[in-house]
Coordinates of N, CA and C in Angstrom, one line a residue:
A1464 N -14.2 -37.5 21.9 CA -14.7 -38.5 22.9 C -13.6 -39.1 23.7
E1465 N -12.5 -39.5 23.0 CA -11.4 -40.1 23.7 C -10.8 -39.2 24.7
W1466 N -10.6 -37.9 24.3 CA -10.0 -36.9 25.2 C -10.9 -36.8 26.5
I1467 N -12.2 -36.6 26.2 CA -13.2 -36.4 27.3 C -13.2 -37.7 28.2
A1468 N -13.1 -38.9 27.7 CA -13.1 -40.1 28.4 C -11.9 -40.2 29.4
G1469 N -10.8 -39.4 29.1 CA -9.6 -39.4 29.9 C -9.7 -38.4 31.1
V1470 N -10.7 -37.6 31.1 CA -10.8 -36.6 32.2 C -11.3 -37.3 33.4
D1471 N -10.7 -36.9 34.6 CA -11.0 -37.5 35.9 C -12.5 -37.4 36.2
G1472 N -13.1 -38.5 36.6 CA -14.5 -38.5 37.0 C -15.4 -38.9 35.9
V1473 N -14.9 -39.0 34.6 CA -15.8 -39.4 33.5 C -16.0 -40.9 33.5
M1474 N -17.2 -41.3 33.6 CA -17.5 -42.8 33.5 C -17.5 -43.3 32.1
S1475 N -18.1 -42.5 31.2 CA -18.1 -42.9 29.8 C -18.3 -41.6 28.9
A1476 N -17.7 -41.7 27.7 CA -17.9 -40.6 26.7 C -18.1 -41.4 25.4
Q1477 N -19.3 -41.3 24.9 CA -19.7 -42.1 23.7 C -20.0 -41.2 22.5
Y1478 N -19.5 -41.7 21.4 CA -19.7 -41.0 20.1 C -20.0 -42.1 19.1
A1479 N -21.2 -42.1 18.5 CA -21.5 -43.0 17.4 C -21.7 -42.2 16.2
P1480 N -20.7 -42.4 15.2 CA -20.7 -41.5 14.0 C -22.0 -41.4 13.3
E1481 N -22.7 -42.6 13.1 CA -24.0 -42.6 12.3 C -25.1 -41.9 13.1
E1482 N -25.1 -42.0 14.4 CA -26.2 -41.3 15.2 C -25.9 -39.9 15.6
D1483 N -24.6 -39.7 15.9 CA -24.2 -38.5 16.6 C -23.5 -37.4 15.7
T1484 N -23.7 -37.6 14.4 CA -23.2 -36.6 13.5 C -24.4 -35.9 12.7
V1485 N -24.4 -34.6 12.8 CA -25.5 -33.8 12.2 C -25.0 -32.7 11.4
Q1486 N -25.6 -32.5 10.2 CA -25.2 -31.3 9.4 C -26.3 -30.2 9.6
R1487 N -25.8 -29.1 10.1 CA -26.7 -27.9 10.4 C -26.0 -26.6 9.9
K1488 N -26.8 -25.9 9.1 CA -26.3 -24.6 8.6 C -24.9 -24.7 8.0
G1489 N -24.7 -25.7 7.2 CA -23.4 -25.8 6.5 C -22.3 -26.3 7.4
A1490 N -22.5 -26.6 8.6 CA -21.5 -27.1 9.5 C -21.8 -28.5 10.0
L1491 N -20.7 -29.3 10.2 CA -20.8 -30.6 10.7 C -20.7 -30.7 12.2
W1492 N -21.7 -31.1 12.9 CA -21.7 -31.2 14.4 C -21.6 -32.6 14.8
R1493 N -20.8 -32.9 15.8 CA -20.6 -34.2 16.4 C -21.0 -34.1 17.9
R1494 N -21.9 -35.0 18.3 CA -22.4 -35.0 19.7 C -21.6 -36.1 20.4
V1495 N -21.1 -35.7 21.6 CA -20.5 -36.7 22.5 C -21.3 -36.8 23.7
R1496 N -21.8 -38.0 24.1 CA -22.6 -38.2 25.3 C -21.7 -38.5 26.4
V1497 N -21.8 -37.8 27.5 CA -20.9 -38.0 28.6 C -21.6 -38.3 29.9
M1498 N -21.1 -39.3 30.6 CA -21.6 -39.6 32.0 C -20.5 -39.5 32.9
S1499 N -20.7 -38.7 34.0 CA -19.7 -38.5 35.0 C -20.2 -38.6 36.4
T1500 N -19.3 -38.7 37.4 CA -19.7 -38.7 38.8 C -20.2 -37.3 39.1
T1501 N -21.1 -37.2 40.1 CA -21.7 -35.9 40.5 C -20.6 -35.0 41.0
E1502 N -19.6 -35.5 41.7 CA -18.6 -34.7 42.3 C -17.7 -34.0 41.3
S1503 N -17.6 -34.7 40.1 CA -16.6 -34.1 39.1 C -17.3 -33.3 38.0
E1504 N -18.7 -33.1 38.1 CA -19.4 -32.4 37.1 C -18.8 -31.0 36.7
N1505 N -18.6 -30.2 37.8 CA -18.2 -28.8 37.5 C -16.8 -28.8 36.9
A1506 N -15.9 -29.7 37.5 CA -14.5 -29.7 37.0 C -14.5 -30.2 35.5
L1507 N -15.3 -31.2 35.2 CA -15.4 -31.7 33.8 C -15.9 -30.6 32.9
Y1508 N -17.0 -29.9 33.3 CA -17.5 -28.8 32.5 C -16.5 -27.8 32.2
E1509 N -15.7 -27.4 33.2 CA -14.7 -26.3 33.0 C -13.5 -26.9 32.1
A1510 N -13.2 -28.1 32.3 CA -12.1 -28.7 31.4 C -12.5 -28.8 30.0
V1511 N -13.8 -29.2 29.7 CA -14.3 -29.3 28.3 C -14.3 -27.9 27.7
E1512 N -14.9 -26.9 28.5 CA -14.9 -25.5 28.0 C -13.6 -25.0 27.6
A1513 N -12.6 -25.2 28.5 CA -11.2 -24.7 28.2 C -10.6 -25.5 27.0
H1514 N -10.7 -26.8 27.0 CA -10.1 -27.6 25.9 C -10.6 -27.3 24.5
F1515 N -12.0 -27.0 24.4 CA -12.6 -26.8 23.2 C -12.9 -25.3 22.9
A1516 N -12.2 -24.4 23.6 CA -12.5 -23.0 23.5 C -12.3 -22.5 22.1
A1517 N -11.3 -23.0 21.4 CA -11.0 -22.5 20.0 C -12.0 -23.0 19.0
L1518 N -12.8 -24.1 19.3 CA -13.8 -24.6 18.4 C -15.2 -24.1 18.7
E1519 N -16.0 -24.0 17.7 CA -17.4 -23.7 18.0 C -18.1 -24.9 18.6
H1520 N -18.6 -24.8 19.8 CA -19.2 -26.0 20.5 C -20.3 -25.5 21.3
I1521 N -21.1 -26.5 21.7 CA -22.3 -26.3 22.5 C -22.3 -27.3 23.6
T1522 N -22.5 -26.9 24.9 CA -22.6 -27.8 26.0 C -24.1 -27.8 26.4
A1523 N -24.6 -29.0 26.6 CA -26.0 -29.1 27.0 C -26.2 -30.2 28.0
G1524 N -27.3 -30.3 28.6 CA -27.6 -31.3 29.6 C -27.8 -30.8 31.0
V1525 N -27.8 -31.6 31.9 CA -28.1 -31.3 33.3 C -27.1 -30.4 33.9
V1526 N -25.8 -30.7 33.7 CA -24.7 -29.9 34.3 C -24.8 -28.4 33.7
H1527 N -25.0 -28.3 32.4 CA -25.0 -27.0 31.8 C -26.3 -26.2 32.4
E1528 N -27.4 -26.9 32.5 CA -28.6 -26.2 33.0 C -28.4 -25.8 34.4
N1529 N -27.8 -26.7 35.2 CA -27.6 -26.3 36.6 C -26.7 -25.1 36.7
R1530 N -25.6 -25.0 35.9 CA -24.7 -23.9 35.9 C -25.5 -22.6 35.5
V1531 N -26.3 -22.7 34.5 CA -27.1 -21.5 34.1 C -28.1 -21.1 35.2
L1532 N -28.8 -22.1 35.8 CA -29.7 -21.8 36.9 C -29.0 -21.2 38.1
S1533 N -27.8 -21.8 38.4 CA -27.0 -21.3 39.5 C -26.6 -19.8 39.3
A1534 N -26.1 -19.5 38.1 CA -25.7 -18.1 37.9 C -26.9 -17.2 37.9
S1535 N -28.1 -17.6 37.4 CA -29.3 -16.8 37.5 C -29.7 -16.6 38.9
L1536 N -29.7 -17.6 39.7 CA -30.1 -17.5 41.1 C -29.2 -16.5 41.9
V1537 N -27.8 -16.7 41.7 CA -26.9 -15.8 42.3 C -27.1 -14.4 42.0
N1538 N -27.5 -14.1 40.8 CA -27.8 -12.7 40.4 C -29.2 -12.2 40.9
E1539 N -30.2 -13.1 40.9 CA -31.5 -12.7 41.2 C -31.8 -12.6 42.7
M1540 N -31.3 -13.6 43.5 CA -31.7 -13.7 44.9 C -31.4 -12.4 45.7
P1541 N -30.3 -11.7 45.6 CA -30.1 -10.5 46.3 C -31.2 -9.5 46.1
R1542 N -31.7 -9.4 44.8 CA -32.7 -8.4 44.5 C -34.1 -8.9 45.2
V1543 N -34.3 -10.2 45.1 CA -35.5 -10.8 45.7 C -35.5 -10.5 47.2
M1544 N -34.3 -10.8 47.8 CA -34.2 -10.6 49.3 C -34.4 -9.1 49.7
L1545 N -33.8 -8.2 48.9 CA -34.0 -6.8 49.2 C -35.5 -6.4 49.1
A1546 N -36.1 -6.8 48.0 CA -37.6 -6.5 47.8 C -38.4 -7.1 49.0
S1547 N -38.1 -8.3 49.4 CA -38.8 -9.0 50.5 C -38.6 -8.2 51.8
C1548 N -37.4 -7.8 52.0 CA -37.1 -7.1 53.3 C -37.8 -5.7 53.3
V1549 N -37.9 -5.1 52.2 CA -38.6 -3.8 52.1 C -40.1 -4.0 52.4
I1550 N -40.7 -5.0 51.8 CA -42.1 -5.3 52.0 C -42.4 -5.7 53.4
V1551 N -41.5 -6.5 54.0 CA -41.7 -7.0 55.4 C -41.5 -5.8 56.3
L1552 N -40.6 -4.9 56.0 CA -40.4 -3.7 56.9 C -41.6 -2.8 56.9
V1553 N -42.2 -2.6 55.7 CA -43.4 -1.7 55.6 C -44.5 -2.3 56.4
V1554 N -44.7 -3.7 56.2 CA -45.8 -4.3 57.0 C -45.6 -4.2 58.5
L1555 N -44.3 -4.4 58.9 CA -44.0 -4.3 60.3 C -44.2 -2.9 60.9
L1556 N -43.8 -1.9 60.1 CA -44.0 -0.6 60.6 C -45.4 -0.2 60.7
L1557 N -46.3 -0.8 59.8 CA -47.7 -0.5 59.9 C -48.4 -1.3 61.0
A1558 N -47.8 -2.5 61.3 CA -48.5 -3.5 62.2 C -48.0 -3.4 63.6
T1559 N -46.8 -2.9 63.9 CA -46.3 -2.9 65.2 C -46.5 -1.6 65.9
H1560 N -46.3 -1.6 67.3 CA -46.6 -0.4 68.1 C -45.3 0.4 68.3
S1561 N -44.2 -0.1 67.9 CA -42.9 0.6 68.2 C -42.0 0.5 67.0
Y1562 N -41.2 1.5 66.8 CA -40.2 1.5 65.7 C -39.0 0.5 66.0
V1563 N -38.9 0.1 67.3 CA -37.8 -0.8 67.7 C -38.1 -2.2 67.4
E1564 N -39.4 -2.6 67.3 CA -39.8 -4.0 67.1 C -39.3 -4.4 65.7
P1565 N -39.5 -3.7 64.6 CA -38.9 -4.2 63.3 C -37.4 -4.4 63.4
I1566 N -36.7 -3.5 64.1 CA -35.3 -3.7 64.2 C -34.9 -5.0 64.9
L1567 N -35.7 -5.3 66.0 CA -35.5 -6.5 66.7 C -35.8 -7.7 65.8
F1568 N -36.9 -7.6 65.1 CA -37.3 -8.7 64.2 C -36.2 -9.0 63.2
F1569 N -35.6 -8.0 62.6 CA -34.6 -8.1 61.6 C -33.3 -8.6 62.2
A1570 N -33.0 -8.3 63.4 CA -31.8 -8.8 64.1 C -32.0 -10.3 64.4
V1571 N -33.2 -10.7 64.7 CA -33.4 -12.2 64.9 C -33.3 -12.9 63.6
I1572 N -33.8 -12.3 62.6 CA -33.8 -13.0 61.2 C -32.3 -13.1 60.7
A1573 N -31.6 -12.0 60.9 CA -30.2 -12.0 60.4 C -29.4 -13.0 61.2
S1574 N -29.6 -13.1 62.5 CA -28.9 -14.1 63.3 C -29.3 -15.5 62.8
A1575 N -30.6 -15.8 62.5 CA -31.0 -17.1 62.0 C -30.3 -17.4 60.7
I1576 N -30.2 -16.4 59.8 CA -29.6 -16.6 58.5 C -28.1 -16.9 58.6
V1577 N -27.4 -16.2 59.5 CA -26.0 -16.4 59.7 C -25.8 -17.7 60.3
L1578 N -26.6 -18.1 61.3 CA -26.4 -19.4 61.9 C -26.7 -20.5 60.9
N1579 N -27.7 -20.4 60.1 CA -28.0 -21.4 59.1 C -26.8 -21.5 58.1
M1580 N -26.3 -20.4 57.6 CA -25.2 -20.5 56.6 C -24.0 -21.1 57.3
G1581 N -23.8 -20.7 58.6 CA -22.6 -21.3 59.3 C -22.7 -22.8 59.4
T1582 N -23.8 -23.3 59.7 CA -23.9 -24.8 59.9 C -23.8 -25.5 58.6
N1583 N -24.0 -24.8 57.4 CA -23.8 -25.5 56.1 C -22.3 -25.8 55.9
F1584 N -21.4 -25.2 56.6 CA -20.0 -25.5 56.4 C -19.6 -26.9 56.8
I1585 N -20.4 -27.6 57.6 CA -20.1 -29.0 58.0 C -20.3 -30.0 56.9
F1586 N -21.0 -29.5 55.8 CA -21.2 -30.4 54.6 C -20.1 -30.1 53.6
S1587 N -19.8 -31.2 52.8 CA -18.8 -30.9 51.7 C -19.4 -30.0 50.6
S1588 N -20.7 -30.2 50.4 CA -21.4 -29.3 49.5 C -22.9 -29.3 49.8
I1589 N -23.6 -28.3 49.4 CA -25.1 -28.2 49.5 C -25.6 -27.8 48.2
S1590 N -26.9 -28.1 48.0 CA -27.6 -27.7 46.7 C -27.5 -26.2 46.6
F1591 N -27.2 -25.7 45.4 CA -27.1 -24.3 45.1 C -28.5 -23.7 45.3
V1592 N -29.5 -24.4 45.0 CA -30.9 -23.9 45.1 C -31.2 -23.7 46.6
T1593 N -30.8 -24.7 47.4 CA -31.0 -24.5 48.9 C -30.2 -23.3 49.4
F1594 N -29.0 -23.2 49.0 CA -28.2 -22.0 49.4 C -28.8 -20.7 49.0
A1595 N -29.4 -20.7 47.8 CA -29.9 -19.4 47.3 C -31.2 -19.0 48.0
V1596 N -32.1 -20.0 48.3 CA -33.4 -19.7 48.9 C -33.3 -19.7 50.4
A1597 N -32.2 -20.1 51.0 CA -32.2 -20.2 52.5 C -32.5 -18.9 53.2
A1598 N -32.0 -17.8 52.7 CA -32.2 -16.5 53.4 C -33.7 -16.2 53.3
I1599 N -34.4 -16.4 52.2 CA -35.8 -16.1 52.0 C -36.6 -17.0 53.0
L1600 N -36.3 -18.3 53.0 CA -37.0 -19.2 53.9 C -36.8 -18.7 55.4
Q1601 N -35.6 -18.4 55.8 CA -35.4 -17.9 57.1 C -36.2 -16.7 57.4
L1602 N -36.3 -15.7 56.4 CA -37.1 -14.5 56.6 C -38.5 -14.9 56.9
A1603 N -39.1 -15.8 56.1 CA -40.5 -16.2 56.3 C -40.7 -16.9 57.6
L1604 N -39.8 -17.9 57.9 CA -40.0 -18.7 59.1 C -39.8 -18.0 60.4
A1605 N -38.7 -17.2 60.5 CA -38.4 -16.5 61.7 C -39.4 -15.4 62.0
M1606 N -39.9 -14.8 60.9 CA -40.9 -13.7 61.0 C -42.2 -14.1 61.7
D1607 N -42.8 -15.2 61.2 CA -44.1 -15.5 61.7 C -44.1 -15.9 63.2
Y1608 N -43.0 -16.6 63.6 CA -42.9 -16.9 65.1 C -42.7 -15.7 65.9
S1609 N -42.0 -14.7 65.4 CA -41.8 -13.4 66.2 C -43.1 -12.7 66.3
I1610 N -43.8 -12.7 65.2 CA -45.1 -11.9 65.2 C -46.1 -12.6 66.2
M1611 N -46.1 -13.9 66.2 CA -47.0 -14.6 67.1 C -46.7 -14.2 68.6
L1612 N -45.4 -14.2 68.9 CA -45.0 -13.9 70.2 C -45.3 -12.4 70.6
I1613 N -45.0 -11.5 69.7 CA -45.2 -10.1 70.0 C -46.7 -9.8 70.1
N1614 N -47.6 -10.5 69.4 CA -49.0 -10.3 69.5 C -49.5 -10.8 70.8
A1615 N -49.0 -11.9 71.3 CA -49.4 -12.5 72.6 C -48.9 -11.5 73.7
Y1616 N -47.7 -10.9 73.5 CA -47.2 -10.0 74.5 C -48.0 -8.7 74.6
D1617 N -48.4 -8.2 73.4 CA -49.3 -7.0 73.4 C -50.6 -7.2 74.1
R1618 N -51.2 -8.4 73.8 CA -52.5 -8.8 74.5 C -52.3 -8.8 76.0
A1619 N -51.2 -9.4 76.5 CA -51.0 -9.5 77.9 C -50.8 -8.1 78.5
L1620 N -50.1 -7.3 77.8 CA -49.9 -5.9 78.3 C -51.2 -5.1 78.3
G1621 N -52.1 -5.4 77.4 CA -53.4 -4.8 77.3 C -54.3 -5.2 78.5
D1622 N -54.0 -6.4 79.0 CA -54.8 -6.8 80.2 C -54.2 -6.2 81.5
G1623 N -53.2 -5.3 81.4 CA -52.7 -4.6 82.6 C -51.6 -5.3 83.3
K1624 N -51.0 -6.3 82.7 CA -49.9 -7.0 83.3 C -48.6 -6.2 83.1
A1625 N -47.6 -6.4 84.1 CA -46.3 -5.8 84.0 C -45.6 -6.4 82.8
Q1626 N -44.5 -5.7 82.4 CA -43.8 -6.2 81.2 C -43.2 -7.6 81.3
E1627 N -42.6 -7.9 82.5 CA -42.0 -9.3 82.7 C -43.1 -10.3 82.8
A1628 N -44.2 -10.0 83.5 CA -45.3 -11.0 83.6 C -46.0 -11.1 82.2
A1629 N -46.1 -10.1 81.5 CA -46.7 -10.1 80.1 C -45.9 -11.0 79.2
M1630 N -44.6 -10.9 79.3 CA -43.7 -11.7 78.4 C -43.8 -13.2 78.8
T1631 N -43.8 -13.4 80.1 CA -44.0 -14.8 80.6 C -45.3 -15.4 80.1
E1632 N -46.3 -14.7 80.2 CA -47.6 -15.1 79.7 C -47.6 -15.3 78.2
A1633 N -47.0 -14.4 77.5 CA -46.9 -14.5 76.0 C -46.2 -15.7 75.6
L1634 N -45.0 -16.0 76.3 CA -44.3 -17.2 75.9 C -45.1 -18.5 76.1
A1635 N -45.9 -18.5 77.2 CA -46.7 -19.7 77.5 C -47.9 -19.8 76.5
A1636 N -48.5 -18.6 76.2 CA -49.6 -18.6 75.2 C -49.2 -18.9 73.8
S1637 N -48.0 -18.5 73.4 CA -47.6 -18.7 72.0 C -46.8 -20.0 71.8
F1638 N -46.6 -20.7 72.9 CA -45.8 -22.0 72.8 C -46.5 -23.0 71.8
M1639 N -47.8 -23.2 72.0 CA -48.5 -24.2 71.2 C -48.6 -23.8 69.7
P1640 N -49.0 -22.5 69.4 CA -49.1 -22.1 68.0 C -47.8 -22.2 67.3
V1641 N -46.7 -21.7 68.0 CA -45.4 -21.7 67.4 C -44.9 -23.1 67.2
S1642 N -45.1 -24.0 68.2 CA -44.7 -25.4 68.1 C -45.4 -26.1 67.0
S1643 N -46.7 -25.8 66.8 CA -47.5 -26.5 65.8 C -46.9 -26.0 64.4
S1644 N -46.7 -24.7 64.3 CA -46.2 -24.2 63.0 C -44.8 -24.7 62.7
A1645 N -44.0 -24.8 63.8 CA -42.6 -25.3 63.6 C -42.6 -26.7 63.2
L1646 N -43.5 -27.5 63.8 CA -43.6 -28.9 63.4 C -43.9 -29.2 62.0
T1647 N -44.9 -28.4 61.5 CA -45.2 -28.5 60.0 C -44.1 -28.1 59.2
T1648 N -43.3 -27.1 59.6 CA -42.2 -26.7 58.8 C -41.1 -27.8 58.9
V1649 N -40.8 -28.3 60.0 CA -39.8 -29.4 60.2 C -40.2 -30.6 59.4
A1650 N -41.5 -30.9 59.4 CA -41.9 -32.1 58.5 C -41.7 -31.8 57.1
G1651 N -42.0 -30.6 56.6 CA -41.8 -30.3 55.2 C -40.3 -30.3 54.8
M1652 N -39.5 -29.7 55.7 CA -38.0 -29.7 55.5 C -37.4 -31.1 55.5
A1653 N -37.9 -31.9 56.5 CA -37.4 -33.3 56.6 C -37.7 -34.1 55.3
A1654 N -38.8 -33.8 54.6 CA -39.1 -34.5 53.4 C -38.0 -34.2 52.4
L1655 N -37.4 -33.0 52.4 CA -36.3 -32.7 51.5 C -35.0 -33.6 51.7
M1656 N -34.9 -34.1 52.9 CA -33.7 -35.0 53.1 C -33.7 -36.2 52.3
F1657 N -34.9 -36.6 51.8 CA -35.0 -37.9 51.0 C -35.0 -37.6 49.5
M1658 N -34.6 -36.3 49.1 CA -34.4 -36.0 47.7 C -33.2 -36.7 47.2
S1659 N -33.2 -37.0 45.9 CA -31.9 -37.5 45.4 C -31.4 -36.5 44.4

């Protein structure tokens, strides 16, 4: 407890012998309760793991759970993204009139993902959950707006309009549905800004 209390960012390290000592399976376990600043959590975790590497020890609590979840998300999200892209591609190939349209959709989505990841660099850190699911969210959000626009464009072409006129009409026709959908998304995302 004294050693942990000396690590940078630790606010307190408490050990009460009568409460925090447990006999389990022939071994004596001592529990040290640690409070640290959020910024130092990862450094503290790594310092404790390195310092006590030779001893049998268990780390538990929010920091440990976040690290396990983070590692799990890093491993799982690429597979989830790949499966999502395959499903979306199949749906687009069945639902669109041209093989070029799915390529355009994915180019737009890739641009949105890269732009979103790029703007995250202005922050000192972001939630690992946000980082992990950002690509899937972008896939879902960018896709429905593109589909609304292309459907309006196809309807205008079906009415006999030239391509440029059809796109102009499609932009005007899809403005309200896309704006309404975007506003609900923005409201939902804005609520996340008040998370602690």
